[in-house]
Amino acid sequence: MPRSKRSKLVTLSQTDKKGRENKERIFDEVRTALDTYKYVWILYLDDVRTPVLQEIRTAWTGSKLILGKRKVLEKALGTTREDEYKENLHKLTKECNGVTGLFFTNEDIDTFQNYFKSYTRMDCSRPNSKAPLTFVIPEGIVYSRGGQIPVEDDVPMVHSLEPTLRNKLEIPTKIKAGKITIESPYLVCNEGDKLDVRQALILKQFGVAAAKFKVRVAAYYDNEESKMEKVNINFD
């Protein structure tokens, strides 16, 4: 049987009351989950967005995904053999890196790995990322997809967005006959360019979703066997 260290006192960094209470709540949630589920997996969630987390949680209703400050998660698991919550759990802690999530489940290993190996979502490009394509807004009426699809399949962008396009996104638009228009083709970015904030917002406004997001899985801990295993499957 794996040894429990429930009674061991662990001190969390003291900040303001609200911050300390949140750390304590996450700490307790992790340790309760360690006593409840068979497996705990390390997920890397850099650049993750809320809809992705919601989708994963909905798909895995019988499991539990815990996010929090990495140091709090590490303390809950234990960073050394002396303070680990369960035997060999400190080995899993060493795999925490970047934005880490702890995923607790009773589902078998193959089911878990197959799900995340195939899970991918297209997302809008972010500032400082590379432009996925050369994007030019055609002259004339400005359509919702900005020339990405045939005009007959698109709809003109609603006129109430014209001030946003002109003032915030700095696109030289004007209203003509009740439609948003531009007098000449407008180059937003070239493929491979490093996007600034304005360019990224323009791509998002026109629904350019070309950045692929995948959840990276690092390792898991088996509660019944008290062992940690790294994941050697290519999830890209």
JSON list of C-alpha atoms in Angstrom, two decimals:
[
{"chain": "A", "resi": 1, "resn": "MET", "atom": "CA", "xyz": [0.00, 0.00, 0.00]},
{"chain": "A", "resi": 2, "resn": "PRO", "atom": "CA", "xyz": [1.31, 3.49, -0.80]},
{"chain": "A", "resi": 3, "resn": "ARG", "atom": "CA", "xyz": [2.21, 5.44, 2.30]},
{"chain": "A", "resi": 4, "resn": "SER", "atom": "CA", "xyz": [0.10, 8.49, 3.09]},
{"chain": "A", "resi": 5, "resn": "LYS", "atom": "CA", "xyz": [1.55, 11.73, 4.40]},
{"chain": "A", "resi": 6, "resn": "ARG", "atom": "CA", "xyz": [-1.76, 13.44, 5.11]},
{"chain": "A", "resi": 7, "resn": "SER", "atom": "CA", "xyz": [-0.68, 14.43, 8.61]},
{"chain": "A", "resi": 8, "resn": "LYS", "atom": "CA", "xyz": [2.55, 16.13, 7.53]},
{"chain": "A", "resi": 9, "resn": "LEU", "atom": "CA", "xyz": [2.42, 19.93, 7.96]},
{"chain": "A", "resi": 10, "resn": "VAL", "atom": "CA", "xyz": [3.29, 21.91, 4.84]},
{"chain": "A", "resi": 11, "resn": "THR", "atom": "CA", "xyz": [3.67, 25.69, 5.02]},
{"chain": "A", "resi": 12, "resn": "LEU", "atom": "CA", "xyz": [2.45, 27.73, 2.07]},
{"chain": "A", "resi": 13, "resn": "SER", "atom": "CA", "xyz": [3.86, 31.18, 1.33]},
{"chain": "A", "resi": 14, "resn": "GLN", "atom": "CA", "xyz": [1.88, 33.82, 3.16]},
{"chain": "A", "resi": 15, "resn": "THR", "atom": "CA", "xyz": [0.54, 36.73, 1.15]},
{"chain": "A", "resi": 16, "resn": "ASP", "atom": "CA", "xyz": [-2.78, 38.51, 1.58]},
{"chain": "A", "resi": 17, "resn": "LYS", "atom": "CA", "xyz": [-5.67, 36.61, 3.15]},
{"chain": "A", "resi": 18, "resn": "LYS", "atom": "CA", "xyz": [-7.51, 36.04, -0.13]},
{"chain": "A", "resi": 19, "resn": "GLY", "atom": "CA", "xyz": [-4.36, 34.78, -1.88]},
{"chain": "A", "resi": 20, "resn": "ARG", "atom": "CA", "xyz": [-3.48, 32.50, 1.01]},
{"chain": "A", "resi": 21, "resn": "GLU", "atom": "CA", "xyz": [-6.99, 31.05, 1.16]},
{"chain": "A", "resi": 22, "resn": "ASN", "atom": "CA", "xyz": [-6.93, 30.31, -2.56]},
{"chain": "A", "resi": 23, "resn": "LYS", "atom": "CA", "xyz": [-3.57, 28.55, -2.26]},
{"chain": "A", "resi": 24, "resn": "GLU", "atom": "CA", "xyz": [-4.85, 26.49, 0.65]},
{"chain": "A", "resi": 25, "resn": "ARG", "atom": "CA", "xyz": [-7.99, 25.57, -1.29]},
{"chain": "A", "resi": 26, "resn": "ILE", "atom": "CA", "xyz": [-6.00, 24.37, -4.31]},
{"chain": "A", "resi": 27, "resn": "PHE", "atom": "CA", "xyz": [-3.56, 22.53, -2.03]},
{"chain": "A", "resi": 28, "resn": "ASP", "atom": "CA", "xyz": [-6.42, 20.68, -0.32]},
{"chain": "A", "resi": 29, "resn": "GLU", "atom": "CA", "xyz": [-8.13, 19.92, -3.65]},
{"chain": "A", "resi": 30, "resn": "VAL", "atom": "CA", "xyz": [-4.96, 18.30, -4.99]},
{"chain": "A", "resi": 31, "resn": "ARG", "atom": "CA", "xyz": [-4.47, 16.12, -1.93]},
{"chain": "A", "resi": 32, "resn": "THR", "atom": "CA", "xyz": [-8.12, 15.09, -1.83]},
{"chain": "A", "resi": 33, "resn": "ALA", "atom": "CA", "xyz": [-7.94, 14.16, -5.51]},
{"chain": "A", "resi": 34, "resn": "LEU", "atom": "CA", "xyz": [-4.77, 12.15, -4.87]},
{"chain": "A", "resi": 35, "resn": "ASP", "atom": "CA", "xyz": [-6.78, 10.07, -2.39]},
{"chain": "A", "resi": 36, "resn": "THR", "atom": "CA", "xyz": [-9.73, 9.73, -4.79]},
{"chain": "A", "resi": 37, "resn": "TYR", "atom": "CA", "xyz": [-8.43, 8.92, -8.28]},
{"chain": "A", "resi": 38, "resn": "LYS", "atom": "CA", "xyz": [-6.21, 6.17, -9.60]},
{"chain": "A", "resi": 39, "resn": "TYR", "atom": "CA", "xyz": [-4.12, 8.33, -11.95]},
{"chain": "A", "resi": 40, "resn": "VAL", "atom": "CA", "xyz": [-2.80, 11.88, -11.95]},
{"chain": "A", "resi": 41, "resn": "TRP", "atom": "CA", "xyz": [-1.41, 13.25, -15.22]},
{"chain": "A", "resi": 42, "resn": "ILE", "atom": "CA", "xyz": [0.80, 16.28, -15.88]},
{"chain": "A", "resi": 43, "resn": "LEU", "atom": "CA", "xyz": [-0.56, 18.51, -18.66]},
{"chain": "A", "resi": 44, "resn": "TYR", "atom": "CA", "xyz": [1.28, 21.45, -20.19]},
{"chain": "A", "resi": 45, "resn": "LEU", "atom": "CA", "xyz": [-1.26, 24.20, -20.88]},
{"chain": "A", "resi": 46, "resn": "ASP", "atom": "CA", "xyz": [0.77, 27.16, -22.10]},
{"chain": "A", "resi": 47, "resn": "ASP", "atom": "CA", "xyz": [-1.44, 29.60, -24.09]},
{"chain": "A", "resi": 48, "resn": "VAL", "atom": "CA", "xyz": [-4.55, 27.61, -23.21]},
{"chain": "A", "resi": 49, "resn": "ARG", "atom": "CA", "xyz": [-7.87, 29.44, -23.55]},
{"chain": "A", "resi": 50, "resn": "THR", "atom": "CA", "xyz": [-10.97, 29.11, -21.40]},
{"chain": "A", "resi": 51, "resn": "PRO", "atom": "CA", "xyz": [-13.14, 27.39, -24.08]},
{"chain": "A", "resi": 52, "resn": "VAL", "atom": "CA", "xyz": [-10.53, 24.61, -24.36]},
{"chain": "A", "resi": 53, "resn": "LEU", "atom": "CA", "xyz": [-10.58, 24.01, -20.60]},
{"chain": "A", "resi": 54, "resn": "GLN", "atom": "CA", "xyz": [-14.38, 24.01, -20.60]},
{"chain": "A", "resi": 55, "resn": "GLU", "atom": "CA", "xyz": [-14.48, 21.52, -23.46]},
{"chain": "A", "resi": 56, "resn": "ILE", "atom": "CA", "xyz": [-12.04, 19.15, -21.76]},
{"chain": "A", "resi": 57, "resn": "ARG", "atom": "CA", "xyz": [-13.89, 19.32, -18.45]},
{"chain": "A", "resi": 58, "resn": "THR", "atom": "CA", "xyz": [-17.20, 18.64, -20.19]},
{"chain": "A", "resi": 59, "resn": "ALA", "atom": "CA", "xyz": [-15.75, 15.63, -22.02]},
{"chain": "A", "resi": 60, "resn": "TRP", "atom": "CA", "xyz": [-14.28, 14.22, -18.78]},
{"chain": "A", "resi": 61, "resn": "THR", "atom": "CA", "xyz": [-17.10, 14.78, -16.31]},
{"chain": "A", "resi": 62, "resn": "GLY", "atom": "CA", "xyz": [-16.00, 11.93, -14.04]},
{"chain": "A", "resi": 63, "resn": "SER", "atom": "CA", "xyz": [-12.46, 13.28, -13.77]},
{"chain": "A", "resi": 64, "resn": "LYS", "atom": "CA", "xyz": [-10.92, 16.46, -12.33]},
{"chain": "A", "resi": 65, "resn": "LEU", "atom": "CA", "xyz": [-8.59, 19.07, -13.82]},
{"chain": "A", "resi": 66, "resn": "ILE", "atom": "CA", "xyz": [-6.86, 21.33, -11.30]},
{"chain": "A", "resi": 67, "resn": "LEU", "atom": "CA", "xyz": [-5.02, 24.50, -12.28]},
{"chain": "A", "resi": 68, "resn": "GLY", "atom": "CA", "xyz": [-3.11, 26.85, -10.03]},
{"chain": "A", "resi": 69, "resn": "LYS", "atom": "CA", "xyz": [0.27, 28.37, -9.30]},
{"chain": "A", "resi": 70, "resn": "ARG", "atom": "CA", "xyz": [2.85, 25.76, -10.16]},
{"chain": "A", "resi": 71, "resn": "LYS", "atom": "CA", "xyz": [4.62, 26.10, -6.81]},
{"chain": "A", "resi": 72, "resn": "VAL", "atom": "CA", "xyz": [1.36, 25.38, -4.98]},
{"chain": "A", "resi": 73, "resn": "LEU", "atom": "CA", "xyz": [0.73, 22.28, -7.11]},
{"chain": "A", "resi": 74, "resn": "GLU", "atom": "CA", "xyz": [4.30, 21.14, -6.52]},
{"chain": "A", "resi": 75, "resn": "LYS", "atom": "CA", "xyz": [4.00, 21.58, -2.75]},
{"chain": "A", "resi": 76, "resn": "ALA", "atom": "CA", "xyz": [0.77, 19.60, -2.74]},
{"chain": "A", "resi": 77, "resn": "LEU", "atom": "CA", "xyz": [2.48, 16.72, -4.54]},
{"chain": "A", "resi": 78, "resn": "GLY", "atom": "CA", "xyz": [5.75, 17.07, -2.64]},
{"chain": "A", "resi": 79, "resn": "THR", "atom": "CA", "xyz": [9.08, 18.09, -4.11]},
{"chain": "A", "resi": 80, "resn": "THR", "atom": "CA", "xyz": [11.37, 15.61, -2.34]},
{"chain": "A", "resi": 81, "resn": "ARG", "atom": "CA", "xyz": [11.20, 12.06, -1.02]},
{"chain": "A", "resi": 82, "resn": "GLU", "atom": "CA", "xyz": [10.92, 13.50, 2.49]},
{"chain": "A", "resi": 83, "resn": "ASP", "atom": "CA", "xyz": [7.87, 15.71, 1.85]},
{"chain": "A", "resi": 84, "resn": "GLU", "atom": "CA", "xyz": [6.11, 13.83, -0.98]},
{"chain": "A", "resi": 85, "resn": "TYR", "atom": "CA", "xyz": [2.44, 13.09, -0.23]},
{"chain": "A", "resi": 86, "resn": "LYS", "atom": "CA", "xyz": [2.71, 9.53, -1.52]},
{"chain": "A", "resi": 87, "resn": "GLU", "atom": "CA", "xyz": [5.57, 7.24, -2.36]},
{"chain": "A", "resi": 88, "resn": "ASN", "atom": "CA", "xyz": [7.51, 8.29, -5.51]},
{"chain": "A", "resi": 89, "resn": "LEU", "atom": "CA", "xyz": [5.21, 11.23, -6.11]},
{"chain": "A", "resi": 90, "resn": "HIS", "atom": "CA", "xyz": [8.14, 13.66, -6.01]},
{"chain": "A", "resi": 91, "resn": "LYS", "atom": "CA", "xyz": [9.27, 12.14, -9.32]},
{"chain": "A", "resi": 92, "resn": "LEU", "atom": "CA", "xyz": [6.07, 13.43, -10.94]},
{"chain": "A", "resi": 93, "resn": "THR", "atom": "CA", "xyz": [6.64, 16.88, -9.45]},
{"chain": "A", "resi": 94, "resn": "LYS", "atom": "CA", "xyz": [9.91, 17.14, -11.39]},
{"chain": "A", "resi": 95, "resn": "GLU", "atom": "CA", "xyz": [7.89, 17.03, -14.62]},
{"chain": "A", "resi": 96, "resn": "CYS", "atom": "CA", "xyz": [5.98, 20.22, -13.78]},
{"chain": "A", "resi": 97, "resn": "ASN", "atom": "CA", "xyz": [6.99, 22.94, -16.20]},
{"chain": "A", "resi": 98, "resn": "GLY", "atom": "CA", "xyz": [5.50, 26.17, -17.55]},
{"chain": "A", "resi": 99, "resn": "VAL", "atom": "CA", "xyz": [1.72, 26.35, -17.13]},
{"chain": "A", "resi": 100, "resn": "THR", "atom": "CA", "xyz": [0.96, 23.01, -15.51]},
{"chain": "A", "resi": 101, "resn": "GLY", "atom": "CA", "xyz": [-2.38, 21.33, -14.95]},
{"chain": "A", "resi": 102, "resn": "LEU", "atom": "CA", "xyz": [-2.97, 18.24, -12.83]},
{"chain": "A", "resi": 103, "resn": "PHE", "atom": "CA", "xyz": [-5.53, 15.90, -14.37]},
{"chain": "A", "resi": 104, "resn": "PHE", "atom": "CA", "xyz": [-7.01, 13.26, -12.07]},
{"chain": "A", "resi": 105, "resn": "THR", "atom": "CA", "xyz": [-8.93, 10.33, -13.53]},
{"chain": "A", "resi": 106, "resn": "ASN", "atom": "CA", "xyz": [-9.84, 6.67, -13.12]},
{"chain": "A", "resi": 107, "resn": "GLU", "atom": "CA", "xyz": [-9.97, 6.13, -16.89]},
{"chain": "A", "resi": 108, "resn": "ASP", "atom": "CA", "xyz": [-7.41, 3.69, -18.27]},
{"chain": "A", "resi": 109, "resn": "ILE", "atom": "CA", "xyz": [-4.14, 4.91, -19.74]},
{"chain": "A", "resi": 110, "resn": "ASP", "atom": "CA", "xyz": [-4.95, 4.09, -23.38]},
{"chain": "A", "resi": 111, "resn": "THR", "atom": "CA", "xyz": [-8.26, 5.96, -23.28]},
{"chain": "A", "resi": 112, "resn": "PHE", "atom": "CA", "xyz": [-6.58, 9.05, -21.85]},
{"chain": "A", "resi": 113, "resn": "GLN", "atom": "CA", "xyz": [-3.67, 9.03, -24.27]},
{"chain": "A", "resi": 114, "resn": "ASN", "atom": "CA", "xyz": [-5.83, 8.42, -27.32]},
{"chain": "A", "resi": 115, "resn": "TYR", "atom": "CA", "xyz": [-8.07, 11.35, -26.44]},
{"chain": "A", "resi": 116, "resn": "PHE", "atom": "CA", "xyz": [-5.27, 13.88, -26.03]},
{"chain": "A", "resi": 117, "resn": "LYS", "atom": "CA", "xyz": [-3.27, 12.53, -28.93]},
{"chain": "A", "resi": 118, "resn": "SER", "atom": "CA", "xyz": [-6.17, 13.32, -31.28]},
{"chain": "A", "resi": 119, "resn": "TYR", "atom": "CA", "xyz": [-7.33, 16.50, -29.50]},
{"chain": "A", "resi": 120, "resn": "THR", "atom": "CA", "xyz": [-6.55, 19.67, -31.47]},
{"chain": "A", "resi": 121, "resn": "ARG", "atom": "CA", "xyz": [-8.23, 23.04, -31.84]},
{"chain": "A", "resi": 122, "resn": "MET", "atom": "CA", "xyz": [-7.70, 25.85, -34.28]},
{"chain": "A", "resi": 123, "resn": "ASP", "atom": "CA", "xyz": [-7.27, 29.22, -32.62]},
{"chain": "A", "resi": 124, "resn": "CYS", "atom": "CA", "xyz": [-6.62, 32.81, -33.62]},
{"chain": "A", "resi": 125, "resn": "SER", "atom": "CA", "xyz": [-2.99, 33.86, -33.83]},
{"chain": "A", "resi": 126, "resn": "ARG", "atom": "CA", "xyz": [-1.63, 35.83, -30.90]},
{"chain": "A", "resi": 127, "resn": "PRO", "atom": "CA", "xyz": [0.70, 38.86, -30.77]},
{"chain": "A", "resi": 128, "resn": "ASN", "atom": "CA", "xyz": [4.38, 37.97, -31.33]},
{"chain": "A", "resi": 129, "resn": "SER", "atom": "CA", "xyz": [3.45, 34.76, -33.16]},
{"chain": "A", "resi": 130, "resn": "LYS", "atom": "CA", "xyz": [4.16, 34.33, -36.87]},
{"chain": "A", "resi": 131, "resn": "ALA", "atom": "CA", "xyz": [1.47, 35.25, -39.37]},
{"chain": "A", "resi": 132, "resn": "PRO", "atom": "CA", "xyz": [0.00, 32.00, -40.74]},
{"chain": "A", "resi": 133, "resn": "LEU", "atom": "CA", "xyz": [-0.77, 33.56, -44.13]},
{"chain": "A", "resi": 134, "resn": "THR", "atom": "CA", "xyz": [-0.63, 36.72, -46.19]},
{"chain": "A", "resi": 135, "resn": "PHE", "atom": "CA", "xyz": [-3.86, 38.54, -45.47]},
{"chain": "A", "resi": 136, "resn": "VAL", "atom": "CA", "xyz": [-5.16, 41.33, -47.70]},
{"chain": "A", "resi": 137, "resn": "ILE", "atom": "CA", "xyz": [-8.57, 42.95, -47.34]},
{"chain": "A", "resi": 138, "resn": "PRO", "atom": "CA", "xyz": [-9.91, 43.51, -50.89]},
{"chain": "A", "resi": 139, "resn": "GLU", "atom": "CA", "xyz": [-10.99, 46.96, -52.01]},
{"chain": "A", "resi": 140, "resn": "GLY", "atom": "CA", "xyz": [-14.67, 47.82, -52.07]},
{"chain": "A", "resi": 141, "resn": "ILE", "atom": "CA", "xyz": [-17.23, 46.55, -49.59]},
{"chain": "A", "resi": 142, "resn": "VAL", "atom": "CA", "xyz": [-15.64, 44.97, -46.52]},
{"chain": "A", "resi": 143, "resn": "TYR", "atom": "CA", "xyz": [-17.01, 41.48, -45.92]},
{"chain": "A", "resi": 144, "resn": "SER", "atom": "CA", "xyz": [-17.00, 39.55, -42.64]},
{"chain": "A", "resi": 145, "resn": "ARG", "atom": "CA", "xyz": [-14.32, 37.10, -43.77]},
{"chain": "A", "resi": 146, "resn": "GLY", "atom": "CA", "xyz": [-12.26, 39.74, -45.58]},
{"chain": "A", "resi": 147, "resn": "GLY", "atom": "CA", "xyz": [-11.93, 37.91, -48.89]},
{"chain": "A", "resi": 148, "resn": "GLN", "atom": "CA", "xyz": [-11.16, 34.46, -47.48]},
{"chain": "A", "resi": 149, "resn": "ILE", "atom": "CA", "xyz": [-14.28, 33.01, -49.06]},
{"chain": "A", "resi": 150, "resn": "PRO", "atom": "CA", "xyz": [-16.25, 33.94, -52.21]},
{"chain": "A", "resi": 151, "resn": "VAL", "atom": "CA", "xyz": [-18.38, 37.10, -51.89]},
{"chain": "A", "resi": 152, "resn": "GLU", "atom": "CA", "xyz": [-21.54, 35.14, -52.65]},
{"chain": "A", "resi": 153, "resn": "ASP", "atom": "CA", "xyz": [-20.89, 33.00, -49.56]},
{"chain": "A", "resi": 154, "resn": "ASP", "atom": "CA", "xyz": [-20.06, 35.94, -47.30]},
{"chain": "A", "resi": 155, "resn": "VAL", "atom": "CA", "xyz": [-21.97, 38.85, -45.80]},
{"chain": "A", "resi": 156, "resn": "PRO", "atom": "CA", "xyz": [-20.97, 42.53, -45.57]},
{"chain": "A", "resi": 157, "resn": "MET", "atom": "CA", "xyz": [-19.54, 43.49, -42.20]},
{"chain": "A", "resi": 158, "resn": "VAL", "atom": "CA", "xyz": [-22.13, 45.32, -40.10]},
{"chain": "A", "resi": 159, "resn": "HIS", "atom": "CA", "xyz": [-21.77, 49.09, -40.38]},
{"chain": "A", "resi": 160, "resn": "SER", "atom": "CA", "xyz": [-21.64, 49.57, -36.58]},
{"chain": "A", "resi": 161, "resn": "LEU", "atom": "CA", "xyz": [-18.11, 48.05, -36.63]},
{"chain": "A", "resi": 162, "resn": "GLU", "atom": "CA", "xyz": [-16.74, 50.76, -38.89]},
{"chain": "A", "resi": 163, "resn": "PRO", "atom": "CA", "xyz": [-15.44, 53.01, -36.05]},
{"chain": "A", "resi": 164, "resn": "THR", "atom": "CA", "xyz": [-13.63, 50.00, -34.55]},
{"chain": "A", "resi": 165, "resn": "LEU", "atom": "CA", "xyz": [-11.99, 49.14, -37.87]},
{"chain": "A", "resi": 166, "resn": "ARG", "atom": "CA", "xyz": [-10.98, 52.73, -38.52]},
{"chain": "A", "resi": 167, "resn": "ASN", "atom": "CA", "xyz": [-10.03, 53.99, -35.06]},
{"chain": "A", "resi": 168, "resn": "LYS", "atom": "CA", "xyz": [-8.89, 50.94, -33.11]},
{"chain": "A", "resi": 169, "resn": "LEU", "atom": "CA", "xyz": [-7.54, 48.73, -35.91]},
{"chain": "A", "resi": 170, "resn": "GLU", "atom": "CA", "xyz": [-6.37, 51.63, -38.09]},
{"chain": "A", "resi": 171, "resn": "ILE", "atom": "CA", "xyz": [-7.88, 50.27, -41.32]},
{"chain": "A", "resi": 172, "resn": "PRO", "atom": "CA", "xyz": [-8.75, 53.17, -43.69]},
{"chain": "A", "resi": 173, "resn": "THR", "atom": "CA", "xyz": [-12.46, 52.41, -43.93]},
{"chain": "A", "resi": 174, "resn": "LYS", "atom": "CA", "xyz": [-15.45, 54.64, -44.57]},
{"chain": "A", "resi": 175, "resn": "ILE", "atom": "CA", "xyz": [-19.19, 54.26, -44.85]},
{"chain": "A", "resi": 176, "resn": "LYS", "atom": "CA", "xyz": [-20.56, 54.46, -48.39]},
{"chain": "A", "resi": 177, "resn": "ALA", "atom": "CA", "xyz": [-24.22, 53.76, -49.18]},
{"chain": "A", "resi": 178, "resn": "GLY", "atom": "CA", "xyz": [-24.61, 52.19, -45.76]},
{"chain": "A", "resi": 179, "resn": "LYS", "atom": "CA", "xyz": [-21.73, 49.73, -46.26]},
{"chain": "A", "resi": 180, "resn": "ILE", "atom": "CA", "xyz": [-18.20, 49.64, -44.83]},
{"chain": "A", "resi": 181, "resn": "THR", "atom": "CA", "xyz": [-15.76, 50.13, -47.69]},
{"chain": "A", "resi": 182, "resn": "ILE", "atom": "CA", "xyz": [-12.07, 50.70, -48.41]},
{"chain": "A", "resi": 183, "resn": "GLU", "atom": "CA", "xyz": [-10.77, 52.40, -51.54]},
{"chain": "A", "resi": 184, "resn": "SER", "atom": "CA", "xyz": [-7.82, 50.08, -52.23]},
{"chain": "A", "resi": 185, "resn": "PRO", "atom": "CA", "xyz": [-6.60, 46.62, -51.10]},
{"chain": "A", "resi": 186, "resn": "TYR", "atom": "CA", "xyz": [-5.29, 46.75, -47.54]},
{"chain": "A", "resi": 187, "resn": "LEU", "atom": "CA", "xyz": [-2.32, 44.53, -46.57]},
{"chain": "A", "resi": 188, "resn": "VAL", "atom": "CA", "xyz": [-2.61, 43.37, -42.98]},
{"chain": "A", "resi": 189, "resn": "CYS", "atom": "CA", "xyz": [0.40, 41.04, -42.87]},
{"chain": "A", "resi": 190, "resn": "ASN", "atom": "CA", "xyz": [2.65, 38.81, -44.91]},
{"chain": "A", "resi": 191, "resn": "GLU", "atom": "CA", "xyz": [3.02, 35.12, -44.14]},
{"chain": "A", "resi": 192, "resn": "GLY", "atom": "CA", "xyz": [5.77, 34.59, -41.57]},
{"chain": "A", "resi": 193, "resn": "ASP", "atom": "CA", "xyz": [5.70, 38.16, -40.24]},
{"chain": "A", "resi": 194, "resn": "LYS", "atom": "CA", "xyz": [5.87, 38.61, -36.48]},
{"chain": "A", "resi": 195, "resn": "LEU", "atom": "CA", "xyz": [2.40, 39.85, -35.57]},
{"chain": "A", "resi": 196, "resn": "ASP", "atom": "CA", "xyz": [1.91, 42.92, -33.42]},
{"chain": "A", "resi": 197, "resn": "VAL", "atom": "CA", "xyz": [-1.18, 43.42, -31.25]},
{"chain": "A", "resi": 198, "resn": "ARG", "atom": "CA", "xyz": [-3.08, 45.33, -33.93]},
{"chain": "A", "resi": 199, "resn": "GLN", "atom": "CA", "xyz": [-2.44, 42.74, -36.65]},
{"chain": "A", "resi": 200, "resn": "ALA", "atom": "CA", "xyz": [-3.47, 39.89, -34.35]},
{"chain": "A", "resi": 201, "resn": "LEU", "atom": "CA", "xyz": [-6.71, 41.70, -33.51]},
{"chain": "A", "resi": 202, "resn": "ILE", "atom": "CA", "xyz": [-7.47, 42.26, -37.20]},
{"chain": "A", "resi": 203, "resn": "LEU", "atom": "CA", "xyz": [-6.99, 38.56, -37.98]},
{"chain": "A", "resi": 204, "resn": "LYS", "atom": "CA", "xyz": [-9.29, 37.70, -35.09]},
{"chain": "A", "resi": 205, "resn": "GLN", "atom": "CA", "xyz": [-11.89, 40.22, -36.27]},
{"chain": "A", "resi": 206, "resn": "PHE", "atom": "CA", "xyz": [-11.99, 38.54, -39.69]},
{"chain": "A", "resi": 207, "resn": "GLY", "atom": "CA", "xyz": [-12.10, 35.03, -38.27]},
{"chain": "A", "resi": 208, "resn": "VAL", "atom": "CA", "xyz": [-8.64, 33.95, -39.34]},
{"chain": "A", "resi": 209, "resn": "ALA", "atom": "CA", "xyz": [-8.07, 30.88, -37.16]},
{"chain": "A", "resi": 210, "resn": "ALA", "atom": "CA", "xyz": [-4.83, 29.24, -38.19]},
{"chain": "A", "resi": 211, "resn": "ALA", "atom": "CA", "xyz": [-2.91, 28.58, -34.98]},
{"chain": "A", "resi": 212, "resn": "LYS", "atom": "CA", "xyz": [-3.17, 24.94, -33.89]},
{"chain": "A", "resi": 213, "resn": "PHE", "atom": "CA", "xyz": [-3.45, 24.29, -30.16]},
{"chain": "A", "resi": 214, "resn": "LYS", "atom": "CA", "xyz": [-2.70, 20.89, -28.63]},
{"chain": "A", "resi": 215, "resn": "VAL", "atom": "CA", "xyz": [-2.45, 19.79, -25.04]},
{"chain": "A", "resi": 216, "resn": "ARG", "atom": "CA", "xyz": [0.98, 18.36, -24.22]},
{"chain": "A", "resi": 217, "resn": "VAL", "atom": "CA", "xyz": [1.05, 15.41, -21.82]},
{"chain": "A", "resi": 218, "resn": "ALA", "atom": "CA", "xyz": [4.26, 14.90, -19.85]},
{"chain": "A", "resi": 219, "resn": "ALA", "atom": "CA", "xyz": [3.83, 12.00, -17.41]},
{"chain": "A", "resi": 220, "resn": "TYR", "atom": "CA", "xyz": [1.45, 10.23, -15.05]},
{"chain": "A", "resi": 221, "resn": "TYR", "atom": "CA", "xyz": [1.46, 8.71, -11.58]},
{"chain": "A", "resi": 222, "resn": "ASP", "atom": "CA", "xyz": [-0.26, 5.41, -10.78]},
{"chain": "A", "resi": 223, "resn": "ASN", "atom": "CA", "xyz": [-1.67, 5.53, -7.25]},
{"chain": "A", "resi": 224, "resn": "GLU", "atom": "CA", "xyz": [-2.11, 1.78, -6.95]},
{"chain": "A", "resi": 225, "resn": "GLU", "atom": "CA", "xyz": [1.44, 0.93, -7.97]},
{"chain": "A", "resi": 226, "resn": "SER", "atom": "CA", "xyz": [3.05, 4.10, -6.55]},
{"chain": "A", "resi": 227, "resn": "LYS", "atom": "CA", "xyz": [5.03, 4.72, -9.71]},
{"chain": "A", "resi": 228, "resn": "MET", "atom": "CA", "xyz": [5.60, 7.54, -12.16]},
{"chain": "A", "resi": 229, "resn": "GLU", "atom": "CA", "xyz": [5.87, 7.02, -15.91]},
{"chain": "A", "resi": 230, "resn": "LYS", "atom": "CA", "xyz": [6.90, 9.55, -18.53]},
{"chain": "A", "resi": 231, "resn": "VAL", "atom": "CA", "xyz": [4.83, 9.69, -21.69]},
{"chain": "A", "resi": 232, "resn": "ASN", "atom": "CA", "xyz": [6.88, 8.90, -24.79]},
{"chain": "A", "resi": 233, "resn": "ILE", "atom": "CA", "xyz": [4.11, 9.32, -27.36]},
{"chain": "A", "resi": 234, "resn": "ASN", "atom": "CA", "xyz": [4.33, 12.12, -29.90]},
{"chain": "A", "resi": 235, "resn": "PHE", "atom": "CA", "xyz": [1.30, 14.33, -29.24]},
{"chain": "A", "resi": 236, "resn": "ASP", "atom": "CA", "xyz": [2.18, 16.86, -31.97]}
]
